CSV table of C-alpha atoms in Angstrom, one decimal:
chain,number,residue,atom,x,y,z
R,1,UNK,CA,0.0,0.0,0.0
R,2,UNK,CA,2.0,3.0,-1.3
R,3,UNK,CA,2.4,6.1,0.8
R,4,UNK,CA,0.1,9.0,0.0
R,5,UNK,CA,1.3,12.5,-0.6
R,6,UNK,CA,1.6,14.4,2.7
R,7,UNK,CA,-1.1,16.9,3.5
R,8,UNK,CA,-1.3,19.5,6.3
R,9,UNK,CA,-2.9,17.8,9.3
R,10,UNK,CA,-6.0,19.6,10.6
R,11,UNK,CA,-5.4,21.4,13.9
R,12,UNK,CA,-8.8,20.4,15.3
R,13,UNK,CA,-8.3,16.7,15.0
R,14,UNK,CA,-9.7,14.9,18.1
R,15,UNK,CA,-7.3,13.0,20.4
R,16,UNK,CA,-6.3,9.7,18.8
R,17,UNK,CA,-6.6,6.1,20.0
R,18,UNK,CA,-8.9,4.2,22.3
R,19,UNK,CA,-9.0,7.1,24.8
R,20,UNK,CA,-10.6,9.3,22.2
R,21,UNK,CA,-13.2,6.6,21.4
R,22,UNK,CA,-14.1,6.2,25.1
R,23,UNK,CA,-14.3,10.0,25.5
R,24,UNK,CA,-16.7,10.3,22.6
R,25,UNK,CA,-18.9,7.4,23.8
R,26,UNK,CA,-19.0,8.8,27.3
R,27,UNK,CA,-20.0,12.3,26.2
R,28,UNK,CA,-23.5,13.2,27.4
R,29,UNK,CA,-25.0,13.9,23.9
R,30,UNK,CA,-28.4,12.6,22.9
R,31,UNK,CA,-27.3,12.0,19.3
R,32,UNK,CA,-24.0,10.3,20.2
R,33,UNK,CA,-23.7,7.6,17.4
R,34,UNK,CA,-20.0,6.9,17.5
R,35,UNK,CA,-20.6,3.1,17.4
R,36,UNK,CA,-22.6,3.5,14.2
R,37,UNK,CA,-19.9,5.8,12.7
R,38,UNK,CA,-17.0,3.4,13.6
R,39,UNK,CA,-18.8,0.4,12.2
R,40,UNK,CA,-19.7,2.1,8.9
R,41,UNK,CA,-16.2,3.5,8.5
R,42,UNK,CA,-14.6,0.1,9.2
R,43,UNK,CA,-16.9,-1.6,6.7
R,44,UNK,CA,-16.2,1.0,4.0
R,45,UNK,CA,-12.4,1.1,4.6
R,46,UNK,CA,-12.4,-2.6,4.2
R,47,UNK,CA,-14.7,-2.7,1.1
R,48,UNK,CA,-13.5,0.3,-0.8
R,49,UNK,CA,-10.1,1.0,0.7
R,50,UNK,CA,-9.2,4.0,2.9
R,51,UNK,CA,-8.1,6.2,0.0
R,52,UNK,CA,-11.3,5.7,-1.9
R,53,UNK,CA,-13.7,6.2,1.0
R,54,UNK,CA,-15.0,9.7,1.6
R,55,UNK,CA,-16.5,11.2,4.8
R,56,UNK,CA,-19.7,11.6,2.8
R,57,UNK,CA,-19.7,7.8,2.1
R,58,UNK,CA,-19.2,7.1,5.8
R,59,UNK,CA,-22.0,9.5,6.8
R,60,UNK,CA,-24.3,7.8,4.4
R,61,UNK,CA,-23.3,4.4,5.7
R,62,UNK,CA,-24.0,5.5,9.2
R,63,UNK,CA,-27.4,6.9,8.2
R,64,UNK,CA,-26.6,10.5,9.0
R,65,UNK,CA,-25.9,13.8,7.2
R,66,UNK,CA,-22.3,14.6,6.3
R,67,UNK,CA,-22.3,17.6,8.6
R,68,UNK,CA,-23.4,15.5,11.5
R,69,UNK,CA,-20.4,13.2,11.0
R,70,UNK,CA,-18.0,16.1,11.6
R,71,UNK,CA,-19.8,16.7,14.9
R,72,UNK,CA,-18.1,13.5,16.1
R,73,UNK,CA,-14.8,13.4,14.0
R,74,UNK,CA,-13.1,16.4,12.6
R,75,UNK,CA,-11.3,14.5,9.8
R,76,UNK,CA,-11.1,11.2,8.0
R,77,UNK,CA,-7.6,10.6,9.4
R,78,UNK,CA,-8.9,11.0,13.0
R,79,UNK,CA,-11.7,8.6,12.2
R,80,UNK,CA,-9.2,6.0,10.8
R,81,UNK,CA,-7.2,6.2,14.1
R,82,UNK,CA,-10.3,5.5,16.1
R,83,UNK,CA,-11.2,2.5,13.9
R,84,UNK,CA,-7.6,1.3,14.1
R,85,UNK,CA,-7.7,1.6,17.9
R,86,UNK,CA,-10.9,-0.3,18.1
R,87,UNK,CA,-9.5,-3.1,15.9
R,88,UNK,CA,-6.2,-3.3,17.7
R,89,UNK,CA,-8.1,-3.4,21.0
R,90,UNK,CA,-10.2,-6.3,20.0
R,91,UNK,CA,-7.3,-8.3,18.7
R,92,UNK,CA,-5.2,-7.5,21.8
R,93,UNK,CA,-7.9,-8.6,24.2
R,94,UNK,CA,-8.1,-12.0,22.6
R,95,UNK,CA,-4.3,-12.4,22.4
R,96,UNK,CA,-3.7,-11.2,26.0
R,97,UNK,CA,-6.2,-13.8,27.2
R,98,UNK,CA,-4.3,-16.5,25.3
R,99,UNK,CA,-0.9,-15.4,26.6
R,100,UNK,CA,-2.2,-15.6,30.1
R,101,UNK,CA,-3.7,-19.0,29.8
R,102,UNK,CA,-1.8,-22.1,31.2
R,103,UNK,CA,0.7,-23.6,28.8
R,104,UNK,CA,3.1,-26.5,29.1
R,105,UNK,CA,6.0,-24.6,27.7
R,106,UNK,CA,6.9,-21.3,25.9
R,107,UNK,CA,6.3,-22.9,22.5
R,108,UNK,CA,2.8,-23.9,23.5
R,109,UNK,CA,2.2,-20.4,24.8
R,110,UNK,CA,3.3,-18.9,21.5
R,111,UNK,CA,1.0,-21.3,19.7
R,112,UNK,CA,-1.9,-20.1,21.8
R,113,UNK,CA,-1.0,-16.5,21.0
R,114,UNK,CA,-0.9,-17.2,17.3
R,115,UNK,CA,-4.2,-19.1,17.4
R,116,UNK,CA,-5.9,-16.2,19.1
R,117,UNK,CA,-4.4,-13.8,16.6
R,118,UNK,CA,-5.6,-15.9,13.7
R,119,UNK,CA,-9.1,-16.3,15.2
R,120,UNK,CA,-9.5,-12.6,15.6
R,121,UNK,CA,-8.1,-11.9,12.1
R,122,UNK,CA,-10.1,-14.5,10.3
R,123,UNK,CA,-13.5,-13.9,11.9
R,124,UNK,CA,-14.4,-11.5,9.1
R,125,UNK,CA,-14.2,-8.5,11.4
R,126,UNK,CA,-14.1,-5.2,9.4
R,127,UNK,CA,-12.0,-3.7,12.2
R,128,UNK,CA,-9.3,-6.4,12.0
R,129,UNK,CA,-9.1,-6.2,8.3
R,130,UNK,CA,-8.5,-2.4,8.5
R,131,UNK,CA,-5.6,-3.0,10.9
R,132,UNK,CA,-4.1,-5.5,8.5
R,133,UNK,CA,-4.8,-3.8,5.2
R,134,UNK,CA,-4.0,-0.1,6.0
R,135,UNK,CA,-0.4,0.4,6.7
R,136,UNK,CA,0.7,3.4,8.7
R,137,UNK,CA,2.8,4.7,5.7
R,138,UNK,CA,-0.4,4.9,3.7
R,139,UNK,CA,-1.6,7.8,5.8
R,140,UNK,CA,1.4,10.0,6.7
R,141,UNK,CA,-0.8,12.5,8.6
R,142,UNK,CA,-1.4,9.9,11.4
R,143,UNK,CA,1.4,7.3,10.6
R,144,UNK,CA,3.0,7.8,14.0
R,145,UNK,CA,-0.3,7.1,15.8
R,146,UNK,CA,-1.1,4.0,13.8
R,147,UNK,CA,2.5,2.7,14.3
R,148,UNK,CA,2.2,3.3,18.0
R,149,UNK,CA,-1.0,1.2,18.1
R,150,UNK,CA,0.6,-1.6,16.2
R,151,UNK,CA,3.8,-1.6,18.2
R,152,UNK,CA,1.9,-1.8,21.5
R,153,UNK,CA,0.0,-4.8,20.2
R,154,UNK,CA,3.1,-6.5,18.8
R,155,UNK,CA,4.8,-6.4,22.3
R,156,UNK,CA,2.7,-9.5,23.1
R,157,UNK,CA,4.5,-11.4,20.4
R,158,UNK,CA,7.9,-9.9,21.5
R,159,UNK,CA,7.3,-11.2,25.0
R,160,UNK,CA,6.2,-14.7,23.8
R,161,UNK,CA,9.3,-15.0,21.5
R,162,UNK,CA,11.6,-13.6,24.2
R,163,UNK,CA,10.6,-16.6,26.4
R,164,UNK,CA,11.5,-19.2,23.8
R,165,UNK,CA,14.6,-21.4,24.6
R,166,UNK,CA,16.6,-20.3,21.6
R,167,UNK,CA,20.3,-20.1,20.8
R,168,UNK,CA,21.7,-16.8,22.0
R,169,UNK,CA,22.6,-15.9,18.4
R,170,UNK,CA,18.9,-16.1,17.3
R,171,UNK,CA,17.5,-12.9,15.9
R,172,UNK,CA,14.3,-12.8,17.8
R,173,UNK,CA,13.0,-9.6,16.2
R,174,UNK,CA,13.4,-11.2,12.7
R,175,UNK,CA,11.6,-14.2,14.0
R,176,UNK,CA,8.7,-12.1,15.3
R,177,UNK,CA,8.4,-10.2,12.0
R,178,UNK,CA,8.5,-13.4,10.0
R,179,UNK,CA,5.8,-15.0,12.1
R,180,UNK,CA,3.5,-11.9,12.1
R,181,UNK,CA,3.9,-11.6,8.4
R,182,UNK,CA,2.9,-15.2,7.8
R,183,UNK,CA,-0.1,-14.9,10.2
R,184,UNK,CA,-1.3,-11.7,8.7
R,185,UNK,CA,-0.9,-12.9,5.1
R,186,UNK,CA,-3.3,-15.8,5.9
R,187,UNK,CA,-6.3,-13.6,5.5
R,188,UNK,CA,-5.7,-13.5,1.7
R,189,UNK,CA,-5.8,-17.3,1.2
R,190,UNK,CA,-7.7,-18.7,4.2
R,191,UNK,CA,-10.9,-20.6,3.4
R,192,UNK,CA,-13.3,-21.5,6.2
R,193,UNK,CA,-14.1,-25.2,6.6
R,194,UNK,CA,-10.5,-26.4,5.9
R,195,UNK,CA,-7.8,-26.1,8.5
R,196,UNK,CA,-8.8,-24.3,11.7
R,197,UNK,CA,-6.9,-21.3,13.0
R,198,UNK,CA,-5.5,-23.5,15.8
R,199,UNK,CA,-4.2,-26.0,13.3
R,200,UNK,CA,-2.6,-23.2,11.2
R,201,UNK,CA,-1.1,-21.8,14.4
R,202,UNK,CA,0.5,-25.1,15.2
R,203,UNK,CA,2.0,-25.4,11.8
R,204,UNK,CA,3.4,-21.8,11.8
R,205,UNK,CA,5.0,-22.3,15.2
R,206,UNK,CA,6.5,-25.7,14.1
R,207,UNK,CA,8.0,-24.0,11.0
R,208,UNK,CA,9.4,-21.2,13.2
R,209,UNK,CA,10.8,-23.8,15.6
R,210,UNK,CA,12.5,-25.7,12.8
R,211,UNK,CA,13.9,-22.5,11.2
R,212,UNK,CA,15.3,-21.3,14.5
R,213,UNK,CA,17.0,-24.7,15.1
R,214,UNK,CA,18.5,-24.8,11.6
């Protein structure tokens, strides 16, 4: 997803991330429809792509006038950050639970983490697909915020891989990036009804283990 030309960022952009979403949802406004807006934006970003989705499209998808949308979000970039934060939050919740579950050894814990990641990714969630498909570099205006959200989530994988009994020369960062790349690419070829996410996770971790031992 090639980087877009840099534009001047609006100065009235709302605060980014999950805190912004919570603040908007908690605001005592009778017409607060943030959930509808986020759902419509996530669906359209997934179906049409971020670059080809307008604020008017999102307003229509949420069943409101375009002017009403700006009542909640000052810009499309700010709305993308909120959608991203929601998607990352959903995936993180599932993966954190898997990382905390009992495991026989670090390899099994990594397998649990990978399975949770795949299940969240492959459940056909619009939010998860936006997180995977929209790269931070695609939207320079908020690239730093999107990268921070991704980095915070990827720390779960960093911790799981740090616990593996690997040779001291092993490049754990490269192993993490290789594993995440393989997991995220699965959404392009996965077909329901064949191998389950847990079966795929077992295979990915086995391949990682074999490559680390080579």
